[in-house]
Short mmCIF file of N, CA, C and O in Angstrom, two decimals:
data_model
loop_
_atom_site.label_atom_id
_atom_site.label_comp_id
_atom_site.label_asym_id
_atom_site.label_seq_id
_atom_site.Cartn_x
_atom_site.Cartn_y
_atom_site.Cartn_z
N MET L 1 53.79 60.70 45.77
CA MET L 1 54.70 60.25 46.73
C MET L 1 55.98 61.16 46.73
O MET L 1 56.48 61.41 47.83
N VAL L 2 56.42 61.56 45.61
CA VAL L 2 57.54 62.45 45.50
C VAL L 2 57.18 63.77 46.20
O VAL L 2 58.01 64.35 46.90
N GLN L 3 55.95 64.18 46.04
CA GLN L 3 55.52 65.42 46.66
C GLN L 3 55.55 65.25 48.18
O GLN L 3 55.93 66.17 48.91
N GLU L 4 55.17 64.09 48.67
CA GLU L 4 55.15 63.86 50.10
C GLU L 4 56.58 63.87 50.62
O GLU L 4 56.84 64.42 51.73
N ILE L 5 57.50 63.33 49.88
CA ILE L 5 58.91 63.31 50.31
C ILE L 5 59.43 64.77 50.33
O ILE L 5 60.12 65.17 51.25
N LYS L 6 59.04 65.54 49.29
CA LYS L 6 59.49 66.94 49.22
C LYS L 6 58.90 67.72 50.42
O LYS L 6 59.61 68.52 51.04
N ASP L 7 57.64 67.46 50.67
CA ASP L 7 57.00 68.17 51.77
C ASP L 7 57.62 67.78 53.12
O ASP L 7 57.86 68.61 53.99
N SER L 8 57.92 66.43 53.25
CA SER L 8 58.55 65.95 54.45
C SER L 8 59.93 66.52 54.60
O SER L 8 60.32 66.95 55.69
N LEU L 9 60.70 66.61 53.54
CA LEU L 9 62.04 67.17 53.60
C LEU L 9 61.96 68.68 53.87
O LEU L 9 62.79 69.23 54.65
N ALA L 10 61.01 69.34 53.29
CA ALA L 10 60.87 70.78 53.50
C ALA L 10 60.50 71.04 54.96
O ALA L 10 61.04 71.98 55.61
N GLU L 11 59.63 70.18 55.51
CA GLU L 11 59.24 70.33 56.90
C GLU L 11 60.43 70.06 57.83
O GLU L 11 60.70 70.81 58.79
N LYS L 12 61.22 69.05 57.47
CA LYS L 12 62.40 68.74 58.26
C LYS L 12 63.44 69.85 58.16
O LYS L 12 64.11 70.17 59.13
N LEU L 13 63.56 70.45 56.94
CA LEU L 13 64.50 71.56 56.80
C LEU L 13 64.04 72.75 57.62
O LEU L 13 64.88 73.42 58.24
N VAL L 14 62.77 72.98 57.66
CA VAL L 14 62.24 74.09 58.48
C VAL L 14 62.52 73.80 59.96
O VAL L 14 62.97 74.70 60.70
N GLN L 15 62.29 72.57 60.40
CA GLN L 15 62.54 72.18 61.77
C GLN L 15 64.04 72.32 62.09
O GLN L 15 64.43 72.85 63.13
N LEU L 16 64.86 71.86 61.16
CA LEU L 16 66.33 71.94 61.32
C LEU L 16 66.76 73.41 61.37
O LEU L 16 67.59 73.81 62.20
N ASP L 17 66.18 74.23 60.53
CA ASP L 17 66.48 75.66 60.53
C ASP L 17 66.07 76.31 61.84
O ASP L 17 66.81 77.11 62.40
N GLU L 18 64.90 75.88 62.36
CA GLU L 18 64.42 76.40 63.64
C GLU L 18 65.38 75.96 64.79
O GLU L 18 65.73 76.77 65.67
N GLN L 19 65.80 74.71 64.70
CA GLN L 19 66.72 74.22 65.71
C GLN L 19 68.07 74.96 65.66
O GLN L 19 68.66 75.31 66.67
N LEU L 20 68.55 75.13 64.43
CA LEU L 20 69.82 75.87 64.26
C LEU L 20 69.69 77.30 64.80
O LEU L 20 70.62 77.79 65.44
N ASN L 21 68.61 77.96 64.48
CA ASN L 21 68.36 79.31 64.98
C ASN L 21 68.31 79.32 66.50
O ASN L 21 68.84 80.23 67.17
N SER L 22 67.65 78.28 67.07
CA SER L 22 67.54 78.18 68.51
C SER L 22 68.94 77.97 69.15
O SER L 22 69.29 78.63 70.13
N VAL L 23 69.70 77.07 68.54
CA VAL L 23 71.05 76.80 69.05
C VAL L 23 71.90 78.05 68.88
O VAL L 23 72.68 78.41 69.78
N LYS L 24 71.78 78.71 67.74
CA LYS L 24 72.50 79.94 67.49
C LYS L 24 72.17 81.00 68.56
O LYS L 24 73.06 81.68 69.08
N THR L 25 70.90 81.13 68.87
CA THR L 25 70.44 82.09 69.86
C THR L 25 71.03 81.73 71.22
O THR L 25 71.55 82.62 71.95
N GLU L 26 71.01 80.44 71.57
CA GLU L 26 71.54 80.01 72.86
C GLU L 26 73.06 80.28 72.93
O GLU L 26 73.57 80.80 73.93
N ILE L 27 73.76 79.98 71.84
CA ILE L 27 75.23 80.20 71.79
C ILE L 27 75.51 81.70 71.93
O ILE L 27 76.41 82.09 72.69
N CYS L 28 74.77 82.52 71.23
CA CYS L 28 74.98 83.97 71.30
C CYS L 28 74.72 84.47 72.72
O CYS L 28 75.45 85.32 73.23
N GLU L 29 73.67 83.96 73.35
CA GLU L 29 73.36 84.35 74.71
C GLU L 29 74.47 83.96 75.67
O GLU L 29 74.89 84.71 76.55
N LYS L 30 74.95 82.72 75.47
CA LYS L 30 76.06 82.25 76.33
C LYS L 30 77.32 83.05 76.10
O LYS L 30 78.07 83.35 77.01
N ILE L 31 77.59 83.37 74.85
CA ILE L 31 78.79 84.19 74.52
C ILE L 31 78.64 85.56 75.18
O ILE L 31 79.61 86.09 75.77
N ASP L 32 77.42 86.14 75.10
CA ASP L 32 77.18 87.42 75.73
C ASP L 32 77.42 87.33 77.25
O ASP L 32 78.05 88.19 77.87
N THR L 33 76.92 86.26 77.86
CA THR L 33 77.07 86.03 79.30
C THR L 33 78.55 85.90 79.63
O THR L 33 79.04 86.49 80.61
N VAL L 34 79.27 85.13 78.84
CA VAL L 34 80.71 84.92 79.07
C VAL L 34 81.49 86.24 78.90
O VAL L 34 82.36 86.58 79.70
N GLN L 35 81.11 87.03 77.88
CA GLN L 35 81.76 88.34 77.68
C GLN L 35 81.51 89.26 78.87
O GLN L 35 82.43 89.94 79.32
N VAL L 36 80.26 89.29 79.38
CA VAL L 36 79.95 90.11 80.53
C VAL L 36 80.80 89.65 81.74
O VAL L 36 81.38 90.46 82.47
N ARG L 37 80.88 88.35 81.93
CA ARG L 37 81.64 87.82 83.03
C ARG L 37 83.13 88.09 82.88
O ARG L 37 83.82 88.48 83.85
N ILE L 38 83.63 88.01 81.68
CA ILE L 38 85.05 88.33 81.39
C ILE L 38 85.30 89.79 81.73
O ILE L 38 86.30 90.13 82.34
N GLU L 39 84.41 90.69 81.34
CA GLU L 39 84.56 92.11 81.62
C GLU L 39 84.54 92.35 83.14
O GLU L 39 85.30 93.15 83.66
N GLU L 40 83.64 91.63 83.85
CA GLU L 40 83.58 91.78 85.31
C GLU L 40 84.89 91.31 85.97
O GLU L 40 85.47 92.01 86.81
N VAL L 41 85.38 90.15 85.54
CA VAL L 41 86.64 89.61 86.07
C VAL L 41 87.80 90.56 85.72
O VAL L 41 88.68 90.84 86.52
N ASN L 42 87.81 91.03 84.47
CA ASN L 42 88.86 91.92 84.01
C ASN L 42 88.88 93.21 84.86
O ASN L 42 89.94 93.64 85.32
N SER L 43 87.70 93.75 85.09
CA SER L 43 87.61 94.98 85.91
C SER L 43 88.05 94.71 87.35
O SER L 43 88.79 95.47 87.94
N SER L 44 87.64 93.54 87.86
CA SER L 44 88.02 93.15 89.21
C SER L 44 89.54 92.96 89.33
O SER L 44 90.18 93.42 90.26
N LEU L 45 90.13 92.31 88.30
CA LEU L 45 91.57 92.06 88.30
C LEU L 45 92.34 93.35 88.14
O LEU L 45 93.39 93.53 88.81
N LYS L 46 91.84 94.30 87.34
CA LYS L 46 92.51 95.59 87.21
C LYS L 46 92.54 96.30 88.56
O LYS L 46 93.57 96.87 88.95
N GLY L 47 91.43 96.28 89.25
CA GLY L 47 91.36 96.92 90.58
C GLY L 47 92.31 96.24 91.56
O GLY L 47 93.03 96.92 92.32
N GLU L 48 92.37 94.94 91.51
CA GLU L 48 93.24 94.19 92.39
C GLU L 48 94.71 94.46 92.08
O GLU L 48 95.54 94.61 92.98
N ILE L 49 95.01 94.54 90.78
CA ILE L 49 96.38 94.83 90.37
C ILE L 49 96.79 96.21 90.83
O ILE L 49 97.89 96.42 91.36
N LYS L 50 95.88 97.19 90.69
CA LYS L 50 96.22 98.57 91.17
C LYS L 50 96.44 98.56 92.68
O LYS L 50 97.35 99.25 93.16
N ARG L 51 95.61 97.85 93.40
CA ARG L 51 95.75 97.77 94.83
C ARG L 51 97.09 97.16 95.21
O ARG L 51 97.81 97.63 96.08
N LEU L 52 97.43 96.05 94.53
CA LEU L 52 98.70 95.36 94.82
C LEU L 52 99.90 96.24 94.45
O LEU L 52 100.89 96.25 95.17
N GLU L 53 99.80 96.96 93.36
CA GLU L 53 100.87 97.91 92.98
C GLU L 53 101.07 98.93 94.05
O GLU L 53 102.19 99.28 94.44
N ALA L 54 99.97 99.51 94.57
CA ALA L 54 100.05 100.49 95.63
C ALA L 54 100.68 99.89 96.90
O ALA L 54 101.54 100.52 97.54
N ASP L 55 100.26 98.67 97.23
CA ASP L 55 100.81 98.00 98.42
C ASP L 55 102.33 97.78 98.24
O ASP L 55 103.12 98.01 99.16
N ILE L 56 102.71 97.31 97.08
CA ILE L 56 104.13 97.04 96.80
C ILE L 56 104.92 98.35 96.86
O ILE L 56 105.98 98.42 97.48
N ARG L 57 104.37 99.42 96.25
CA ARG L 57 105.04 100.71 96.29
C ARG L 57 105.23 101.20 97.75
O ARG L 57 106.30 101.66 98.13
N ASN L 58 104.16 101.03 98.54
CA ASN L 58 104.22 101.47 99.94
C ASN L 58 105.24 100.66 100.72
O ASN L 58 105.91 101.18 101.61
N LYS L 59 105.35 99.40 100.42
CA LYS L 59 106.30 98.54 101.14
C LYS L 59 107.72 98.72 100.64
O LYS L 59 108.67 98.54 101.40
N LEU L 60 107.88 99.06 99.38
CA LEU L 60 109.20 99.25 98.81
C LEU L 60 109.81 100.60 99.15
O LEU L 60 111.03 100.72 99.24
N GLU L 61 108.99 101.59 99.39
CA GLU L 61 109.50 102.94 99.63
C GLU L 61 110.46 102.98 100.80
O GLU L 61 111.57 103.54 100.68
N PRO L 62 110.14 102.40 101.98
CA PRO L 62 111.11 102.44 103.07
C PRO L 62 112.39 101.67 102.71
O PRO L 62 113.47 102.07 103.11
N ILE L 63 112.27 100.61 101.96
CA ILE L 63 113.45 99.81 101.58
C ILE L 63 114.33 100.67 100.66
O ILE L 63 115.56 100.66 100.79
N ILE L 64 113.71 101.36 99.74
CA ILE L 64 114.47 102.20 98.82
C ILE L 64 115.16 103.33 99.57
O ILE L 64 116.33 103.61 99.33
N VAL L 65 114.44 103.94 100.53
CA VAL L 65 115.06 105.02 101.33
C VAL L 65 116.26 104.46 102.12
O VAL L 65 117.32 105.08 102.13
N THR L 66 116.06 103.32 102.74
CA THR L 66 117.14 102.70 103.51
C THR L 66 118.31 102.38 102.60
O THR L 66 119.48 102.59 102.96
N SER L 67 118.02 101.83 101.45
CA SER L 67 119.08 101.50 100.47
C SER L 67 119.87 102.73 100.06
O SER L 67 121.12 102.69 99.98
N ARG L 68 119.17 103.84 99.85
CA ARG L 68 119.87 105.08 99.47
C ARG L 68 120.75 105.55 100.60
O ARG L 68 121.86 105.99 100.40
N LYS L 69 120.22 105.49 101.83
CA LYS L 69 121.03 105.87 102.99
C LYS L 69 122.26 104.99 103.10
O LYS L 69 123.36 105.49 103.37
N HIS L 70 122.10 103.70 102.91
CA HIS L 70 123.24 102.76 102.99
C HIS L 70 124.24 103.09 101.87
O HIS L 70 125.46 103.06 102.10
N SER L 71 123.76 103.39 100.68
CA SER L 71 124.65 103.73 99.57
C SER L 71 125.43 104.96 99.89
O SER L 71 126.66 105.03 99.66
N ASP L 72 124.76 105.98 100.47
CA ASP L 72 125.45 107.20 100.84
C ASP L 72 126.50 106.92 101.94
O ASP L 72 127.62 107.41 101.84
N ALA L 73 126.12 106.10 102.93
CA ALA L 73 127.06 105.78 103.99
C ALA L 73 128.27 105.02 103.45
O ALA L 73 129.42 105.27 103.84
N ILE L 74 128.03 104.11 102.54
CA ILE L 74 129.12 103.34 101.94
C ILE L 74 130.05 104.25 101.14
O ILE L 74 131.29 104.17 101.24
N ARG L 75 129.47 105.19 100.41
CA ARG L 75 130.28 106.16 99.67
C ARG L 75 131.16 106.95 100.62
O ARG L 75 132.32 107.19 100.36
N GLU L 76 130.56 107.45 101.70
CA GLU L 76 131.30 108.21 102.68
C GLU L 76 132.41 107.39 103.32
O GLU L 76 133.51 107.86 103.53
N LEU L 77 132.12 106.11 103.62
CA LEU L 77 133.12 105.23 104.19
C LEU L 77 134.25 104.96 103.23
O LEU L 77 135.44 104.90 103.60
N GLU L 78 133.91 104.79 101.95
CA GLU L 78 134.93 104.58 100.96
C GLU L 78 135.84 105.82 100.86
O GLU L 78 137.09 105.70 100.78
N TYR L 79 135.23 106.99 100.88
CA TYR L 79 136.02 108.22 100.83
C TYR L 79 136.92 108.32 102.08
O TYR L 79 138.10 108.63 101.95
N ALA L 80 136.33 108.06 103.26
CA ALA L 80 137.12 108.14 104.49
C ALA L 80 138.25 107.15 104.46
O ALA L 80 139.38 107.45 104.88
N THR L 81 137.97 105.93 103.97
CA THR L 81 139.02 104.89 103.88
C THR L 81 140.15 105.35 102.98
O THR L 81 141.32 105.18 103.31
N THR L 82 139.80 105.98 101.86
CA THR L 82 140.83 106.48 100.94
C THR L 82 141.67 107.55 101.63
O THR L 82 142.91 107.54 101.56
N GLU L 83 140.98 108.44 102.34
CA GLU L 83 141.68 109.52 103.02
C GLU L 83 142.62 108.94 104.11
O GLU L 83 143.76 109.35 104.26
N ILE L 84 142.10 107.97 104.87
CA ILE L 84 142.89 107.35 105.94
C ILE L 84 144.10 106.60 105.36
O ILE L 84 145.19 106.65 105.90
N THR L 85 143.87 105.93 104.24
CA THR L 85 144.98 105.21 103.62
C THR L 85 146.06 106.17 103.17
O THR L 85 147.25 105.90 103.38
N GLN L 86 145.65 107.29 102.54
CA GLN L 86 146.66 108.28 102.11
C GLN L 86 147.41 108.84 103.30
O GLN L 86 148.63 108.98 103.27
N THR L 87 146.65 109.18 104.36
CA THR L 87 147.26 109.73 105.54
C THR L 87 148.23 108.73 106.18
O THR L 87 149.34 109.06 106.60
N THR L 88 147.82 107.46 106.23
CA THR L 88 148.67 106.42 106.79
C THR L 88 149.98 106.29 106.00
O THR L 88 151.06 106.13 106.57
N ARG L 89 149.87 106.34 104.68
CA ARG L 89 151.07 106.25 103.84
C ARG L 89 152.03 107.42 104.15
O ARG L 89 153.23 107.22 104.29
N LYS L 90 151.45 108.63 104.25
CA LYS L 90 152.28 109.79 104.56
C LYS L 90 152.91 109.63 105.92
O LYS L 90 154.09 109.93 106.08
N LEU L 91 152.13 109.18 106.91
CA LEU L 91 152.65 109.00 108.25
C LEU L 91 153.75 107.95 108.30
O LEU L 91 154.72 108.07 109.05
N MET L 92 153.58 106.87 107.55
CA MET L 92 154.57 105.79 107.51
C MET L 92 155.86 106.34 106.89
O MET L 92 156.98 106.02 107.37
N THR L 93 155.77 107.15 105.86
CA THR L 93 156.93 107.74 105.24
C THR L 93 157.64 108.65 106.25
O THR L 93 158.87 108.61 106.43
N GLU L 94 156.86 109.48 106.94
CA GLU L 94 157.43 110.36 107.97
C GLU L 94 158.04 109.58 109.11
O GLU L 94 159.10 109.91 109.59
N LEU L 95 157.37 108.48 109.54
CA LEU L 95 157.88 107.64 110.61
C LEU L 95 159.23 107.06 110.22
O LEU L 95 160.17 107.03 111.03
N ASN L 96 159.33 106.54 108.99
CA ASN L 96 160.59 105.99 108.53
C ASN L 96 161.68 107.05 108.51
O ASN L 96 162.84 106.81 108.91
N ARG L 97 161.35 108.26 108.06
CA ARG L 97 162.32 109.33 108.05
C ARG L 97 162.77 109.71 109.46
O ARG L 97 163.94 109.81 109.76
N VAL L 98 161.80 109.84 110.39
CA VAL L 98 162.12 110.21 111.77
C VAL L 98 162.87 109.06 112.47
O VAL L 98 163.82 109.32 113.23
N SER L 99 162.54 107.84 112.15
CA SER L 99 163.27 106.68 112.74
C SER L 99 164.72 106.70 112.30
O SER L 99 165.63 106.42 113.09
N GLY L 100 164.94 107.02 111.03
CA GLY L 100 166.31 107.15 110.55
C GLY L 100 167.07 108.27 111.25
O GLY L 100 168.23 108.09 111.66
N GLN L 101 166.38 109.40 111.41
CA GLN L 101 167.04 110.52 112.11
C GLN L 101 167.33 110.13 113.57
O GLN L 101 168.36 110.49 114.10
N LEU L 102 166.38 109.45 114.22
CA LEU L 102 166.55 109.03 115.60
C LEU L 102 167.77 108.11 115.74
O LEU L 102 168.54 108.26 116.65
N ALA L 103 167.88 107.19 114.79
CA ALA L 103 169.04 106.29 114.83
C ALA L 103 170.31 107.04 114.69
O ALA L 103 171.31 106.81 115.43
N LYS L 104 170.36 108.02 113.79
CA LYS L 104 171.57 108.85 113.61
C LYS L 104 171.88 109.65 114.88
O LYS L 104 173.04 109.73 115.34
N ILE L 105 170.83 110.28 115.45
CA ILE L 105 171.05 111.10 116.64
C ILE L 105 171.46 110.24 117.81
O ILE L 105 172.35 110.61 118.59
N THR L 106 170.88 109.04 117.94
CA THR L 106 171.25 108.12 119.01
C THR L 106 172.71 107.75 118.88
O THR L 106 173.47 107.75 119.87
N GLU L 107 173.17 107.48 117.68
CA GLU L 107 174.57 107.12 117.44
C GLU L 107 175.48 108.30 117.75
O GLU L 107 176.53 108.15 118.38
N LYS L 108 175.04 109.51 117.36
CA LYS L 108 175.85 110.69 117.68
C LYS L 108 175.94 110.92 119.20
O LYS L 108 177.00 111.25 119.72
N CYS L 109 174.80 110.68 119.91
CA CYS L 109 174.81 110.83 121.36
C CYS L 109 175.76 109.83 122.01
O CYS L 109 176.53 110.20 122.93
N ARG L 110 175.75 108.60 121.56
CA ARG L 110 176.68 107.60 122.10
C ARG L 110 178.16 108.00 121.84
O ARG L 110 179.01 107.89 122.70
N ASP L 111 178.35 108.49 120.61
CA ASP L 111 179.72 108.91 120.27
C ASP L 111 180.16 110.09 121.15
O ASP L 111 181.25 110.08 121.71
N LEU L 112 179.24 111.05 121.31
CA LEU L 112 179.61 112.22 122.14
C LEU L 112 179.77 111.81 123.60
O LEU L 112 180.67 112.34 124.30
N GLU L 113 178.96 110.91 124.06
CA GLU L 113 179.09 110.45 125.44
C GLU L 113 180.40 109.72 125.64
O GLU L 113 181.09 109.93 126.65
N GLY L 114 180.74 108.93 124.69
CA GLY L 114 182.04 108.23 124.76
C GLY L 114 183.19 109.19 124.75
O GLY L 114 184.15 109.07 125.51
N ARG L 115 183.15 110.17 123.91
CA ARG L 115 184.20 111.20 123.85
C ARG L 115 184.24 111.99 125.16
O ARG L 115 185.31 112.34 125.66
N SER L 116 183.06 112.30 125.68
CA SER L 116 183.02 113.03 126.93
C SER L 116 183.64 112.23 128.07
O SER L 116 184.35 112.76 128.92
N LYS L 117 183.39 110.96 128.07
CA LYS L 117 183.96 110.11 129.14
C LYS L 117 185.46 110.04 129.01
O LYS L 117 186.19 110.04 130.00
N ARG L 118 185.97 110.01 127.78
CA ARG L 118 187.40 109.95 127.57
C ARG L 118 188.07 111.24 128.04
O ARG L 118 189.19 111.25 128.55
N GLN L 119 187.35 112.35 127.88
CA GLN L 119 187.92 113.63 128.31
C GLN L 119 187.88 113.77 129.84
O GLN L 119 188.60 114.56 130.41
N ASN L 120 187.05 112.98 130.49
CA ASN L 120 186.91 113.10 131.93
C ASN L 120 187.80 112.06 132.66
O ASN L 120 187.65 111.86 133.85
N LEU L 121 188.68 111.45 132.01
CA LEU L 121 189.57 110.51 132.62
C LEU L 121 190.51 111.23 133.55
O LEU L 121 191.08 112.27 133.23
N ARG L 122 190.68 110.67 134.69
CA ARG L 122 191.67 111.24 135.65
C ARG L 122 192.72 110.20 135.88
O ARG L 122 192.47 109.04 136.18
N ILE L 123 193.83 110.68 135.77
CA ILE L 123 194.96 109.82 136.06
C ILE L 123 195.46 110.27 137.41
O ILE L 123 195.79 111.44 137.65
N VAL L 124 195.49 109.32 138.29
CA VAL L 124 195.88 109.62 139.70
C VAL L 124 197.35 109.99 139.69
O VAL L 124 198.21 109.31 139.10
N GLY L 125 197.64 111.03 140.32
CA GLY L 125 199.00 111.48 140.43
C GLY L 125 199.29 112.60 139.43
O GLY L 125 200.30 113.29 139.59
N LEU L 126 198.49 112.84 138.46
CA LEU L 126 198.71 113.93 137.53
C LEU L 126 197.80 115.08 137.91
O LEU L 126 196.65 114.89 138.28
N LYS L 127 198.35 116.23 137.82
CA LYS L 127 197.57 117.40 138.13
C LYS L 127 196.82 117.82 136.87
O LYS L 127 197.34 117.71 135.81
N GLU L 128 195.65 118.33 137.10
CA GLU L 128 194.87 118.78 135.96
C GLU L 128 195.29 120.11 135.48
O GLU L 128 195.76 120.99 136.09
#
């Protein structure tokens, strides 16, 4: 009877070993299938990523060019603004100076006109 139990256990161990090997084979096959599929998806994604990068680069290039042009234009405008501001300051200084001179000359003209009128007075009855 002990021998029968040993034989039965040995037979069951053999069956269990066969089942384990079968399951192991199935798992390995599935792993291989999954690895192949992962490589396919990986390759597909790499291609898609490269295509998207090229699309993005193509779409960004005009924006970058426009941005550079705008930056250049802004730099030129800033320079022109600085030049205009400096020129305006100089002109304002000159205007103030000329306005002062005009005021002095206007006063001198009034004074001279007044003096001239006094010299042109005629007194009736007096000979010149």
